Amino acid sequence: MITEIEIGRKLSNIFENFSEENIVNSGRVQGINIYKEKINILIAKKKSENNQEIEIIKKKITNSLADSENLKIDVIEAELKKSDIVHLLNMSKASENEKKVNDKWNMDSHKLFWHLDRVEAWQRGEKVAPLHIDMGISSGCNMACTFCYGVIQNRDGFGTNSKKIFHTPVESVKQTFKDAKEIGVKSIALIGEGENTLHPNFHEIISYGKEIDLDLSLATNGIRIDHKKLDIILESLKWIRFNISAGTKETFQKIHRVNQMDRVLGNARALAKRKKEINSSCVIGFQMVVTKENMNDIVPLSKLGRECGVDYFVVKPCSDTFDSRLDSPKGEYIEALEIFKEAEQYSTKDYSVNIKWKKVLNGGWKDYTACHGTQFILGLSGRGDVFPCGHWFNERRDEFLMGNIIEKSFKEIWQSKRYWEVQEKIRKEVNVNKHCESNCRQHYINRFLFHEGKNNTKEIKEDYKDHILKKPDHINFI
């Protein structure tokens, strides 16, 4: 099967019209998506260019990839940004002693392969329960990260005009946990528009998740970690992820807008130390969201993660709104490929640095036309609102709000006519490349459902039998 590197080589031999510069170095090529034999190339069209000029470029690409039967070329109107995919080509020349990263958690993919019974029910048109829920329990935060979707959604707390933080009543949270487990939800991650450790009943809530044997996890900014309750955290959660996107204090202040780096790293060290002392199976990780301001911190943070004793460091591109309100990088990621590869070299047998390569290289473009993923991964806000995903928390919310767990139980909401009307609206009316955020939460499973969703699950099992045998950890966090 052809790789992104091989495609990059071929595209670098195509030259711009009336120029000696190739379409890779010029920034014409914005993204590359590959799914098995299907290839999707995203190219840019300048406002000054006419359609005929673009058709010539498309024909050159088609001729260069003539042996690829399933080629699709998408065009977006944008200025050409200097981006050097030559770095991508250089990756193929890596030395033989380069470390191979062990991604035990399948971070640059999905885990639907281990839930094909639910996929099969979806194929039959059944009203399936989501496998996973991203759930907020507090509406505000004590940081104001420059890449934060919650900030531009005007979530409560520091950095926005709405200062009073709302906490979902503890009984509503517990009932939702109970309902979710009863209808077939396999996991819940405490991830929302706010910082969930701010909830006054946080430790009681996660302890309840353990009590009912629900797979529970937490994404946190790491400021509010109570050292007296580390055991509760480690015993209640399958994993905890510190969202830290800087390797120096200067960048931390610039990105997170607070001066708390030492505190966050200290909390991570304390948690990692206690994990070893009690031999906990809870996985501790760092996650970095890469923006235009912190690319040079990728390697320093990969070192810090190893020094702190966490289990992994994952690097992902910044998701952005359909109208680019966060001004996330695109071609700039391709320029930083050597940095990403250097960061991976700090992996050890006990610590892995994982780059979300598929998202880094796709230019934020989706090689599918419909979203089915919200039927498998759902989003709940810190105010108890149920949405198909977090993108709609403050975007056309009246169209996509399914209900509120304080007013009605989650089970009732899932069974309601409104829930399934909204799911149908997502599938039929939402243009995933014009109305949605880039590289969204459902992106990996959307690719699978779009490209494989019509296939018989027996065929899928046969096609991917070797992959399915390599069962990753935490399969319920799809």
Short mmCIF file of C-alpha atoms in Angstrom, two decimals:
data_model
loop_
_atom_site.label_atom_id
_atom_site.label_comp_id
_atom_site.label_asym_id
_atom_site.label_seq_id
_atom_site.Cartn_x
_atom_site.Cartn_y
_atom_site.Cartn_z
CA MET A 1 0.00 0.00 0.00
CA ILE A 2 1.30 3.45 -0.94
CA THR A 3 2.34 5.71 1.94
CA GLU A 4 2.21 9.47 2.52
CA ILE A 5 5.96 9.54 2.00
CA GLU A 6 5.70 7.92 -1.45
CA ILE A 7 2.90 10.29 -2.44
CA GLY A 8 4.96 13.22 -1.22
CA ARG A 9 7.86 12.11 -3.41
CA LYS A 10 5.64 11.99 -6.47
CA LEU A 11 4.00 15.35 -5.75
CA SER A 12 7.40 17.00 -5.27
CA ASN A 13 8.14 16.19 -8.93
CA ILE A 14 5.15 18.25 -10.12
CA PHE A 15 5.83 21.91 -10.87
CA GLU A 16 3.59 24.94 -10.61
CA ASN A 17 2.23 26.41 -13.83
CA PHE A 18 4.77 28.81 -15.33
CA SER A 19 7.20 28.22 -12.44
CA GLU A 20 10.16 26.04 -11.53
CA GLU A 21 8.86 25.58 -7.97
CA ASN A 22 7.21 22.25 -7.20
CA ILE A 23 3.71 22.10 -5.73
CA VAL A 24 5.01 20.76 -2.42
CA ASN A 25 7.48 23.56 -1.70
CA SER A 26 5.06 26.22 -2.96
CA GLY A 27 2.46 25.27 -0.35
CA ARG A 28 -0.02 24.14 -2.99
CA VAL A 29 -0.39 20.76 -1.28
CA GLN A 30 -2.19 21.30 2.02
CA GLY A 31 -2.90 17.77 3.17
CA ILE A 32 -2.67 14.05 2.39
CA ASN A 33 -5.22 11.48 3.56
CA ILE A 34 -4.87 7.76 2.91
CA TYR A 35 -7.38 5.07 3.81
CA LYS A 36 -6.25 1.69 2.49
CA GLU A 37 -6.24 2.14 -1.32
CA LYS A 38 -8.14 5.47 -1.21
CA ILE A 39 -6.06 8.63 -1.59
CA ASN A 40 -7.29 12.16 -0.89
CA ILE A 41 -5.11 15.16 -1.78
CA LEU A 42 -6.04 18.66 -0.56
CA ILE A 43 -4.70 21.56 -2.64
CA ALA A 44 -5.07 25.33 -2.33
CA LYS A 45 -6.43 27.72 -4.98
CA LYS A 46 -5.46 31.38 -4.78
CA LYS A 47 -8.19 33.97 -5.31
CA SER A 48 -6.26 35.30 -8.30
CA GLU A 49 -6.23 31.90 -10.02
CA ASN A 50 -8.92 30.76 -12.41
CA ASN A 51 -10.46 27.31 -12.55
CA GLN A 52 -8.55 26.37 -15.70
CA GLU A 53 -5.22 26.85 -13.94
CA ILE A 54 -6.35 24.59 -11.09
CA GLU A 55 -7.59 21.94 -13.51
CA ILE A 56 -4.10 21.84 -15.05
CA ILE A 57 -2.59 21.23 -11.59
CA LYS A 58 -5.19 18.55 -10.85
CA LYS A 59 -4.41 16.83 -14.16
CA LYS A 60 -0.70 16.82 -13.34
CA ILE A 61 -1.44 15.19 -9.96
CA THR A 62 -3.75 12.64 -11.57
CA ASN A 63 -1.10 11.73 -14.15
CA SER A 64 1.58 11.45 -11.47
CA LEU A 65 -0.62 9.08 -9.44
CA ALA A 66 -2.04 7.28 -12.47
CA ASP A 67 -1.60 3.87 -10.85
CA SER A 68 -3.89 4.93 -7.99
CA GLU A 69 -7.44 4.04 -8.97
CA ASN A 70 -9.16 5.68 -5.98
CA LEU A 71 -7.79 9.22 -6.13
CA LYS A 72 -9.79 12.26 -5.05
CA ILE A 73 -8.49 15.83 -5.20
CA ASP A 74 -10.21 18.48 -3.09
CA VAL A 75 -9.66 22.21 -3.54
CA ILE A 76 -9.98 24.99 -0.97
CA GLU A 77 -9.57 28.71 -1.61
CA ALA A 78 -6.51 29.87 0.31
CA GLU A 79 -3.23 31.67 -0.13
CA LEU A 80 -0.27 29.36 -0.66
CA LYS A 81 1.70 29.07 2.57
CA LYS A 82 5.31 28.01 2.29
CA SER A 83 5.33 24.47 3.64
CA ASP A 84 8.08 21.97 3.05
CA ILE A 85 6.87 18.37 2.71
CA VAL A 86 10.49 17.57 1.85
CA HIS A 87 10.78 17.06 5.64
CA LEU A 88 8.20 14.30 5.24
CA LEU A 89 10.31 12.69 2.53
CA ASN A 90 13.40 12.87 4.74
CA MET A 91 11.59 10.79 7.33
CA SER A 92 12.00 7.79 5.04
CA LYS A 93 15.77 8.14 5.33
CA ALA A 94 15.78 7.67 9.10
CA SER A 95 18.57 5.47 10.40
CA GLU A 96 17.92 1.85 11.17
CA ASN A 97 18.61 2.36 14.88
CA GLU A 98 15.76 4.87 15.18
CA LYS A 99 13.44 3.87 17.99
CA LYS A 100 10.07 2.46 17.08
CA VAL A 101 7.36 3.99 19.26
CA ASN A 102 5.17 1.51 21.08
CA ASP A 103 1.64 2.97 21.05
CA LYS A 104 -0.12 0.62 23.46
CA TRP A 105 -3.27 2.73 23.39
CA ASN A 106 -3.84 3.15 19.63
CA MET A 107 -3.77 6.93 19.99
CA ASP A 108 -3.47 7.70 16.29
CA SER A 109 -6.48 5.55 15.42
CA HIS A 110 -9.66 4.15 16.97
CA LYS A 111 -10.86 1.01 18.76
CA LEU A 112 -14.10 0.16 16.98
CA PHE A 113 -12.46 -3.05 15.79
CA TRP A 114 -13.07 -4.42 19.28
CA HIS A 115 -16.71 -3.32 19.31
CA LEU A 116 -17.89 -4.68 15.96
CA ASP A 117 -21.08 -5.98 17.56
CA ARG A 118 -22.13 -2.35 18.10
CA VAL A 119 -21.05 -1.46 14.56
CA GLU A 120 -23.13 -4.33 13.22
CA ALA A 121 -26.19 -3.11 15.17
CA TRP A 122 -25.63 0.37 13.70
CA GLN A 123 -25.41 -1.13 10.21
CA ARG A 124 -28.81 -2.74 10.76
CA GLY A 125 -30.26 0.66 11.58
CA GLU A 126 -30.75 -0.03 15.27
CA LYS A 127 -30.79 2.85 17.76
CA VAL A 128 -27.42 2.14 19.30
CA ALA A 129 -26.18 3.54 22.59
CA PRO A 130 -22.93 5.51 22.39
CA LEU A 131 -19.88 3.52 23.34
CA HIS A 132 -18.24 6.54 24.93
CA ILE A 133 -19.20 9.90 26.43
CA ASP A 134 -17.02 12.99 26.86
CA MET A 135 -18.63 14.59 29.90
CA GLY A 136 -18.13 17.91 31.61
CA ILE A 137 -19.22 18.35 35.23
CA SER A 138 -18.06 21.98 35.64
CA SER A 139 -18.71 24.80 33.21
CA GLY A 140 -15.62 26.89 33.88
CA CYS A 141 -11.86 26.81 34.09
CA ASN A 142 -8.91 28.36 35.93
CA MET A 143 -6.83 28.64 32.75
CA ALA A 144 -7.53 30.38 29.44
CA CYS A 145 -5.51 28.40 26.91
CA THR A 146 -5.03 30.03 23.52
CA PHE A 147 -6.14 26.86 21.72
CA CYS A 148 -9.22 26.23 23.89
CA TYR A 149 -12.55 25.67 22.19
CA GLY A 150 -14.26 26.46 25.49
CA VAL A 151 -12.77 29.96 25.57
CA ILE A 152 -14.15 30.90 22.15
CA GLN A 153 -17.46 29.35 23.23
CA ASN A 154 -17.38 31.83 26.14
CA ARG A 155 -17.37 29.11 28.80
CA ASP A 156 -17.38 30.30 32.41
CA GLY A 157 -14.36 31.22 34.52
CA PHE A 158 -10.95 32.75 33.89
CA GLY A 159 -10.39 34.38 30.51
CA THR A 160 -14.03 35.01 29.50
CA ASN A 161 -16.81 37.46 30.34
CA SER A 162 -18.76 34.83 32.29
CA LYS A 163 -17.09 34.44 35.68
CA LYS A 164 -19.56 32.34 37.71
CA ILE A 165 -18.79 28.64 37.31
CA PHE A 166 -21.67 26.16 37.33
CA HIS A 167 -21.24 22.63 38.66
CA THR A 168 -23.61 19.86 37.59
CA PRO A 169 -25.43 18.57 40.71
CA VAL A 170 -23.71 15.46 42.02
CA GLU A 171 -26.90 13.37 41.94
CA SER A 172 -27.42 14.22 38.25
CA VAL A 173 -23.85 13.13 37.49
CA LYS A 174 -24.25 9.85 39.37
CA GLN A 175 -27.59 9.12 37.71
CA THR A 176 -26.00 9.73 34.32
CA PHE A 177 -23.18 7.32 35.14
CA LYS A 178 -25.75 4.73 36.17
CA ASP A 179 -27.97 5.30 33.11
CA ALA A 180 -24.99 5.21 30.76
CA LYS A 181 -23.79 1.88 32.09
CA GLU A 182 -27.33 0.47 31.94
CA ILE A 183 -27.91 1.32 28.25
CA GLY A 184 -24.50 0.04 27.12
CA VAL A 185 -22.05 2.95 27.34
CA LYS A 186 -18.61 1.44 27.89
CA SER A 187 -16.62 4.45 29.10
CA ILE A 188 -16.88 8.08 30.20
CA ALA A 189 -14.06 10.61 30.06
CA LEU A 190 -14.41 13.68 32.25
CA ILE A 191 -13.63 16.07 29.44
CA GLY A 192 -15.68 19.19 28.79
CA GLU A 193 -15.48 22.90 28.17
CA GLY A 194 -14.20 23.47 31.72
CA GLU A 195 -11.84 22.03 34.34
CA ASN A 196 -13.68 19.19 36.04
CA THR A 197 -11.44 19.01 39.14
CA LEU A 198 -13.04 22.32 40.19
CA HIS A 199 -16.25 20.46 41.00
CA PRO A 200 -16.68 20.46 44.82
CA ASN A 201 -17.75 16.80 44.73
CA PHE A 202 -15.08 15.67 42.26
CA HIS A 203 -13.60 12.85 44.38
CA GLU A 204 -17.03 11.59 45.40
CA ILE A 205 -18.03 11.47 41.73
CA ILE A 206 -15.05 9.48 40.51
CA SER A 207 -15.34 7.13 43.48
CA TYR A 208 -18.92 6.41 42.42
CA GLY A 209 -17.70 5.53 38.93
CA LYS A 210 -15.41 2.93 40.48
CA GLU A 211 -18.24 1.68 42.72
CA ILE A 212 -20.46 0.82 39.74
CA ASP A 213 -17.50 -0.54 37.73
CA LEU A 214 -17.65 2.15 35.03
CA ASP A 215 -14.50 2.79 32.97
CA LEU A 216 -13.74 6.40 33.87
CA SER A 217 -10.94 8.78 32.91
CA LEU A 218 -9.96 12.43 33.33
CA ALA A 219 -8.36 15.16 31.24
CA THR A 220 -7.12 17.98 33.47
CA ASN A 221 -4.95 21.07 33.37
CA GLY A 222 -3.26 19.65 36.47
CA ILE A 223 -3.56 22.64 38.81
CA ARG A 224 -6.08 21.15 41.24
CA ILE A 225 -4.60 17.78 42.24
CA ASP A 226 -5.09 17.12 45.95
CA HIS A 227 -2.02 15.24 47.21
CA LYS A 228 -4.04 13.84 50.10
CA LYS A 229 -6.41 12.13 47.65
CA LEU A 230 -4.00 10.70 45.10
CA ASP A 231 -5.10 7.16 45.92
CA ILE A 232 -8.73 7.97 45.14
CA ILE A 233 -7.69 9.32 41.72
CA LEU A 234 -5.43 6.37 40.92
CA GLU A 235 -7.93 3.76 42.08
CA SER A 236 -10.98 5.33 40.38
CA LEU A 237 -9.60 6.22 36.95
CA LYS A 238 -8.34 4.09 34.08
CA TRP A 239 -6.23 7.00 32.94
CA ILE A 240 -5.52 10.64 33.72
CA ARG A 241 -4.11 13.06 31.15
CA PHE A 242 -2.47 16.38 31.93
CA ASN A 243 -3.16 18.87 29.16
CA ILE A 244 0.13 20.75 29.18
CA SER A 245 1.25 22.46 25.99
CA ALA A 246 4.57 24.06 26.87
CA GLY A 247 8.08 22.95 27.72
CA THR A 248 9.21 26.24 29.28
CA LYS A 249 7.69 28.66 31.81
CA GLU A 250 7.69 31.44 29.24
CA THR A 251 5.67 29.43 26.73
CA PHE A 252 3.42 28.07 29.48
CA GLN A 253 2.44 31.64 30.43
CA LYS A 254 1.90 32.52 26.78
CA ILE A 255 -0.22 29.45 25.96
CA HIS A 256 -2.09 28.78 29.21
CA ARG A 257 -2.13 32.40 30.47
CA VAL A 258 -1.30 31.48 34.04
CA ASN A 259 1.98 31.08 35.90
CA GLN A 260 1.45 27.55 37.19
CA MET A 261 3.93 25.34 35.36
CA ASP A 262 5.92 24.30 38.46
CA ARG A 263 2.71 23.39 40.27
CA VAL A 264 1.39 21.30 37.39
CA LEU A 265 4.67 19.41 36.95
CA GLY A 266 4.89 18.89 40.71
CA ASN A 267 1.41 17.38 40.75
CA ALA A 268 2.30 15.08 37.86
CA ARG A 269 5.45 13.92 39.63
CA ALA A 270 3.54 13.28 42.86
CA LEU A 271 0.90 11.24 41.05
CA ALA A 272 3.50 9.21 39.13
CA LYS A 273 5.46 8.56 42.34
CA ARG A 274 2.36 7.42 44.21
CA LYS A 275 1.35 5.20 41.30
CA LYS A 276 4.58 3.24 41.67
CA GLU A 277 4.24 3.05 45.45
CA ILE A 278 0.80 1.41 45.33
CA ASN A 279 1.41 -0.43 42.03
CA SER A 280 -1.58 1.26 40.39
CA SER A 281 -2.63 0.38 36.82
CA CYS A 282 -3.90 3.92 36.16
CA VAL A 283 -2.11 5.35 33.12
CA ILE A 284 -0.73 8.90 33.48
CA GLY A 285 0.05 11.00 30.43
CA PHE A 286 0.83 14.44 29.06
CA GLN A 287 -0.96 15.87 26.02
CA MET A 288 0.31 18.79 23.96
CA VAL A 289 -1.87 20.73 21.55
CA VAL A 290 0.47 22.20 18.95
CA THR A 291 -0.08 25.82 17.93
CA LYS A 292 2.02 28.32 16.03
CA GLU A 293 3.51 29.52 19.33
CA ASN A 294 4.77 26.29 20.91
CA MET A 295 6.29 24.11 18.19
CA ASN A 296 9.77 24.62 19.60
CA ASP A 297 8.56 23.24 22.95
CA ILE A 298 7.66 19.79 21.60
CA VAL A 299 11.10 18.28 22.28
CA PRO A 300 11.61 19.96 25.70
CA LEU A 301 8.19 18.73 26.83
CA SER A 302 8.92 15.20 25.62
CA LYS A 303 11.98 15.28 27.90
CA LEU A 304 9.98 16.67 30.82
CA GLY A 305 7.37 13.95 30.50
CA ARG A 306 10.03 11.29 30.83
CA GLU A 307 11.64 13.09 33.77
CA CYS A 308 8.28 13.37 35.57
CA GLY A 309 7.73 9.63 35.31
CA VAL A 310 4.49 9.67 33.33
CA ASP A 311 3.63 6.83 30.96
CA TYR A 312 3.26 8.74 27.71
CA PHE A 313 3.36 12.09 25.95
CA VAL A 314 0.93 12.55 23.06
CA VAL A 315 1.20 15.38 20.53
CA LYS A 316 -1.81 16.47 18.50
CA PRO A 317 -2.62 19.30 16.10
CA CYS A 318 -4.90 22.10 17.22
CA SER A 319 -8.53 21.57 16.23
CA ASP A 320 -10.04 24.75 14.82
CA THR A 321 -13.44 26.15 14.00
CA PHE A 322 -14.76 26.05 10.44
CA ASP A 323 -13.91 29.77 10.13
CA SER A 324 -10.42 29.42 11.71
CA ARG A 325 -11.06 31.49 14.85
CA LEU A 326 -8.14 29.79 16.61
CA ASP A 327 -5.76 30.37 13.68
CA SER A 328 -4.36 26.84 14.03
CA PRO A 329 -1.34 25.76 11.96
CA LYS A 330 -1.76 23.73 8.79
CA GLY A 331 1.24 23.75 6.48
CA GLU A 332 3.37 24.72 9.48
CA TYR A 333 2.93 21.23 10.90
CA ILE A 334 4.64 19.81 7.84
CA GLU A 335 7.57 22.16 8.41
CA ALA A 336 7.89 20.78 11.97
CA LEU A 337 8.07 17.11 11.02
CA GLU A 338 11.72 16.81 12.00
CA ILE A 339 10.84 18.17 15.44
CA PHE A 340 8.09 15.56 15.81
CA LYS A 341 10.49 12.78 14.85
CA GLU A 342 13.13 14.04 17.29
CA ALA A 343 10.56 14.06 20.09
CA GLU A 344 9.69 10.42 19.39
CA GLN A 345 13.29 9.45 20.12
CA TYR A 346 12.78 10.14 23.83
CA SER A 347 10.55 7.08 24.05
CA THR A 348 11.72 4.24 26.29
CA LYS A 349 10.26 0.85 27.21
CA ASP A 350 8.34 2.59 30.00
CA TYR A 351 7.54 5.90 28.30
CA SER A 352 6.20 6.56 24.81
CA VAL A 353 6.04 9.75 22.78
CA ASN A 354 3.10 9.45 20.40
CA ILE A 355 2.51 11.83 17.49
CA LYS A 356 -0.95 11.86 15.94
CA TRP A 357 0.54 11.63 12.46
CA LYS A 358 -2.72 11.12 10.57
CA LYS A 359 -4.09 14.37 11.95
CA VAL A 360 -0.81 16.25 11.56
CA LEU A 361 -0.57 15.45 7.85
CA ASN A 362 -4.17 15.90 6.71
CA GLY A 363 -4.23 19.70 6.67
CA GLY A 364 -7.39 19.63 8.82
CA TRP A 365 -9.33 18.19 5.87
CA LYS A 366 -11.79 15.29 6.21
CA ASP A 367 -11.82 12.61 3.53
CA TYR A 368 -15.45 11.68 4.26
CA THR A 369 -18.71 13.49 3.66
CA ALA A 370 -20.93 12.60 6.63
CA CYS A 371 -20.60 12.32 10.40
CA HIS A 372 -21.79 9.04 11.89
CA GLY A 373 -19.38 9.23 14.81
CA THR A 374 -21.71 11.09 17.16
CA GLN A 375 -23.75 7.91 17.52
CA PHE A 376 -20.68 6.29 19.10
CA ILE A 377 -19.05 9.24 20.92
CA LEU A 378 -21.34 11.80 22.58
CA GLY A 379 -20.65 15.14 24.32
CA LEU A 380 -22.11 16.50 27.58
CA SER A 381 -21.36 20.04 28.73
CA GLY A 382 -20.56 21.15 32.27
CA ARG A 383 -24.09 22.50 32.56
CA GLY A 384 -25.62 19.10 31.87
CA ASP A 385 -26.54 19.76 28.25
CA VAL A 386 -26.42 16.76 25.90
CA PHE A 387 -25.09 17.41 22.40
CA PRO A 388 -23.83 15.22 19.54
CA CYS A 389 -20.36 16.66 20.24
CA GLY A 390 -18.67 19.58 21.96
CA HIS A 391 -18.55 21.69 18.81
CA TRP A 392 -22.24 22.52 19.22
CA PHE A 393 -22.06 23.69 22.85
CA ASN A 394 -22.30 27.28 21.65
CA GLU A 395 -22.75 26.85 17.89
CA ARG A 396 -26.31 26.57 16.58
CA ARG A 397 -27.12 25.09 19.98
CA ASP A 398 -30.88 25.33 19.58
CA GLU A 399 -30.64 23.05 16.54
CA PHE A 400 -28.47 20.40 18.20
CA LEU A 401 -29.35 20.43 21.91
CA MET A 402 -30.78 17.01 22.77
CA GLY A 403 -31.72 17.58 26.40
CA ASN A 404 -30.32 18.31 29.85
CA ILE A 405 -29.48 15.66 32.46
CA ILE A 406 -30.59 17.91 35.33
CA GLU A 407 -34.08 18.22 33.84
CA LYS A 408 -34.42 14.68 32.48
CA SER A 409 -32.44 11.48 32.97
CA PHE A 410 -29.80 10.58 30.40
CA LYS A 411 -31.62 7.35 29.63
CA GLU A 412 -34.81 9.28 28.85
CA ILE A 413 -32.90 11.70 26.64
CA TRP A 414 -31.28 8.84 24.71
CA GLN A 415 -34.69 7.20 24.20
CA SER A 416 -36.37 10.46 23.15
CA LYS A 417 -37.52 11.41 19.67
CA ARG A 418 -35.45 14.59 19.92
CA TYR A 419 -32.17 12.66 20.41
CA TRP A 420 -32.60 10.70 17.20
CA GLU A 421 -33.90 13.71 15.22
CA VAL A 422 -30.68 15.54 16.07
CA GLN A 423 -28.54 12.53 15.14
CA GLU A 424 -30.31 12.40 11.77
CA LYS A 425 -29.77 16.13 11.28
CA ILE A 426 -26.05 15.67 11.95
CA ARG A 427 -25.85 12.90 9.37
CA LYS A 428 -27.91 14.58 6.63
CA GLU A 429 -27.42 18.34 6.98
CA VAL A 430 -23.96 18.95 8.41
CA ASN A 431 -21.11 19.50 5.96
CA VAL A 432 -18.12 18.14 7.86
CA ASN A 433 -15.61 20.38 6.04
CA LYS A 434 -17.68 23.58 6.25
CA HIS A 435 -19.69 23.43 9.48
CA CYS A 436 -17.47 21.47 11.88
CA GLU A 437 -14.17 21.75 13.69
CA SER A 438 -11.08 20.28 12.09
CA ASN A 439 -9.63 17.00 13.36
CA CYS A 440 -12.58 16.53 15.67
CA ARG A 441 -13.14 14.04 18.47
CA GLN A 442 -15.03 11.68 16.13
CA HIS A 443 -12.58 11.97 13.23
CA TYR A 444 -10.91 8.55 13.46
CA ILE A 445 -14.14 6.58 13.84
CA ASN A 446 -15.81 8.69 11.15
CA ARG A 447 -13.13 7.62 8.69
CA PHE A 448 -13.69 3.98 9.60
CA LEU A 449 -17.50 4.20 9.44
CA PHE A 450 -17.41 6.07 6.12
CA HIS A 451 -14.88 3.84 4.37
CA GLU A 452 -15.76 0.50 5.99
CA GLY A 453 -19.27 1.07 7.33
CA LYS A 454 -21.09 -0.67 4.49
CA ASN A 455 -18.90 -3.74 4.66
CA ASN A 456 -20.05 -6.92 6.36
CA THR A 457 -18.40 -7.21 9.76
CA LYS A 458 -17.19 -10.70 8.79
CA GLU A 459 -15.24 -9.10 5.93
CA ILE A 460 -13.87 -6.46 8.29
CA LYS A 461 -12.73 -9.14 10.74
CA GLU A 462 -11.01 -11.03 7.92
CA ASP A 463 -9.38 -7.92 6.40
CA TYR A 464 -8.07 -6.75 9.77
CA LYS A 465 -7.55 -10.07 11.55
CA ASP A 466 -3.87 -9.40 12.31
CA HIS A 467 -4.68 -5.95 13.64
CA ILE A 468 -7.55 -7.22 15.78
CA LEU A 469 -5.27 -9.79 17.39
CA LYS A 470 -3.07 -6.94 18.65
CA LYS A 471 -5.58 -5.76 21.23
CA PRO A 472 -4.60 -2.36 22.69
CA ASP A 473 -5.08 -1.24 26.27
CA HIS A 474 -8.26 0.64 27.22
CA ILE A 475 -10.41 -0.70 24.37
CA ASN A 476 -13.55 0.89 25.85
CA PHE A 477 -12.12 4.36 25.23
CA ILE A 478 -12.73 4.15 21.51
#
